[in-house]
PDB file of C-alpha atoms in Angstrom:
ATOM      1  CA  UNK A   9     115.002  86.314 101.136  1.00 90.00           C
ATOM      2  CA  UNK A  10     116.380  82.782 100.983  1.00 91.00           C
ATOM      3  CA  UNK A  11     115.952  82.365 104.752  1.00 91.00           C
ATOM      4  CA  UNK A  12     112.432  83.778 104.644  1.00 90.00           C
ATOM      5  CA  UNK A  13     111.549  81.409 101.805  1.00 92.00           C
ATOM      6  CA  UNK A  14     112.813  78.399 103.755  1.00 91.00           C
ATOM      7  CA  UNK A  15     111.162  79.411 107.031  1.00 90.00           C
ATOM      8  CA  UNK A  16     107.816  80.768 105.819  1.00 88.00           C
ATOM      9  CA  UNK A  17     107.302  79.541 102.207  1.00 89.00           C
ATOM     10  CA  UNK A  18     105.888  82.815 100.838  1.00 88.00           C
ATOM     11  CA  UNK A  19     104.517  82.944  97.278  1.00 88.00           C
ATOM     12  CA  UNK A  20     106.322  86.268  96.629  1.00 89.00           C
ATOM     13  CA  UNK A  21     107.683  89.444  98.202  1.00 90.00           C
ATOM     14  CA  UNK A  22     106.920  93.144  98.254  1.00 87.00           C
ATOM     15  CA  UNK A  23     110.144  95.146  98.362  1.00 90.00           C
ATOM     16  CA  UNK A  24     110.120  98.894  98.945  1.00 86.00           C
ATOM     17  CA  UNK A  25     112.497 101.682  99.892  1.00 85.00           C
ATOM     18  CA  UNK A  26     111.545 104.734 101.932  1.00 80.00           C
ATOM     19  CA  UNK A  27     113.626 107.863 101.396  1.00 80.00           C
ATOM     20  CA  UNK A  28     112.864 111.247 102.979  1.00 79.00           C
ATOM     21  CA  UNK A  29     110.417 112.617 105.516  1.00 77.00           C
ATOM     22  CA  UNK A  30     107.435 112.514 103.146  1.00 81.00           C
ATOM     23  CA  UNK A  31     107.810 108.748 102.820  1.00 77.00           C
ATOM     24  CA  UNK A  32     107.636 108.295 106.590  1.00 72.00           C
ATOM     25  CA  UNK A  33     111.325 108.415 107.516  1.00 71.00           C
ATOM     26  CA  UNK A  34     111.634 110.251 110.848  1.00 75.00           C
ATOM     27  CA  UNK A  35     115.410 110.697 110.422  1.00 78.00           C
ATOM     28  CA  UNK A  36     117.450 111.063 107.240  1.00 79.00           C
ATOM     29  CA  UNK A  37     118.327 107.537 106.159  1.00 79.00           C
ATOM     30  CA  UNK A  38     117.444 104.850 103.662  1.00 78.00           C
ATOM     31  CA  UNK A  39     115.724 101.639 104.682  1.00 79.00           C
ATOM     32  CA  UNK A  40     114.190  98.744 102.839  1.00 83.00           C
ATOM     33  CA  UNK A  41     110.981  96.862 103.592  1.00 84.00           C
ATOM     34  CA  UNK A  42     110.990  93.193 102.636  1.00 86.00           C
ATOM     35  CA  UNK A  43     107.489  91.777 103.077  1.00 84.00           C
ATOM     36  CA  UNK A  44     106.858  88.064 102.463  1.00 85.00           C
ATOM     37  CA  UNK A  45     103.504  87.599 100.738  1.00 83.00           C
ATOM     38  CA  UNK A  46     101.130  84.647 100.799  1.00 80.00           C
ATOM     39  CA  UNK A  47      98.204  83.647  98.631  1.00 76.00           C
ATOM     40  CA  UNK A  48      94.771  85.120  99.500  1.00 72.00           C
ATOM     41  CA  UNK A  49      96.034  87.784 101.894  1.00 70.00           C
ATOM     42  CA  UNK A  50      95.224  91.465 101.997  1.00 64.00           C
ATOM     43  CA  UNK A  51      97.438  93.585  99.758  1.00 61.00           C
ATOM     44  CA  UNK A  52      99.885  96.124 101.191  1.00 57.00           C
ATOM     45  CA  UNK A  53      97.962  99.098  99.783  1.00 59.00           C
ATOM     46  CA  UNK A  54      94.716  97.828 101.291  1.00 56.00           C
ATOM     47  CA  UNK A  55      96.426  97.390 104.673  1.00 54.00           C
ATOM     48  CA  UNK A  56      97.868 100.910 104.605  1.00 54.00           C
ATOM     49  CA  UNK A  57      94.789 102.709 103.304  1.00 52.00           C
ATOM     50  CA  UNK A  58      92.299 100.638 105.305  1.00 53.00           C
ATOM     51  CA  UNK A  59      94.195 100.847 108.578  1.00 49.00           C
ATOM     52  CA  UNK A  60      94.114  97.070 109.060  1.00 48.00           C
ATOM     53  CA  UNK A  61      97.102  95.047 110.234  1.00 49.00           C
ATOM     54  CA  UNK A  62      98.098  91.471 109.641  1.00 59.00           C
ATOM     55  CA  UNK A  63     100.110  90.003 112.499  1.00 53.00           C
ATOM     56  CA  UNK A  64     101.409  86.538 111.777  1.00 64.00           C
ATOM     57  CA  UNK A  65     103.661  86.105 114.810  1.00 82.00           C
ATOM     58  CA  UNK A  66     105.413  88.059 117.519  1.00 87.00           C
ATOM     59  CA  UNK A  67     108.370  89.957 115.974  1.00 86.00           C
ATOM     60  CA  UNK A  68     110.608  88.597 118.750  1.00 93.00           C
ATOM     61  CA  UNK A  69     109.757  85.056 117.622  1.00 93.00           C
ATOM     62  CA  UNK A  70     110.468  86.025 114.002  1.00 90.00           C
ATOM     63  CA  UNK A  71     113.821  87.535 114.988  1.00 92.00           C
ATOM     64  CA  UNK A  72     114.830  84.406 116.889  1.00 95.00           C
ATOM     65  CA  UNK A  73     113.848  82.118 113.989  1.00 93.00           C
ATOM     66  CA  UNK A  74     115.831  84.237 111.528  1.00 93.00           C
ATOM     67  CA  UNK A  75     118.818  84.473 113.892  1.00 94.00           C
ATOM     68  CA  UNK A  76     118.922  80.686 114.365  1.00 94.00           C
ATOM     69  CA  UNK A  77     118.572  80.037 110.615  1.00 93.00           C
ATOM     70  CA  UNK A  78     121.281  82.610 109.803  1.00 93.00           C
ATOM     71  CA  UNK A  79     123.685  81.104 112.332  1.00 93.00           C
ATOM     72  CA  UNK A  80     123.027  77.559 111.070  1.00 92.00           C
ATOM     73  CA  UNK A  81     123.620  78.618 107.486  1.00 88.00           C
ATOM     74  CA  UNK A  82     126.800  80.544 108.258  1.00 87.00           C
ATOM     75  CA  UNK A  83     128.207  77.686 110.350  1.00 83.00           C
ATOM     76  CA  UNK A  84     127.942  79.506 113.676  1.00 65.00           C
ATOM     77  CA  UNK A  85     126.531  77.784 116.745  1.00 54.00           C
TER      78      UNK A  85
END
C-alpha cells in the first residue's frame, strides 16, 4: 500500500478477500484484492453490478512501475 500511495496518491483503498467457488475463485485458494480509490470515481459495487470497467493504465505498465519502486526501496538495482 505504501508503494501504491507514493506512485498513485489514492484517497483510500478497497481491500477484499475471495474464498471459495461462490466468490469467484476458480481453484481452491485465498487471494486478496487491493484497489486504490480516488475521489469522484465509480464505486466497486457499481462497477461490478453495472458491468462497467475503469482502466487507468495498462497492467504491464503498472507492474513495471511497482517493480521499479519495490527494487528502489529494497536497495536492489
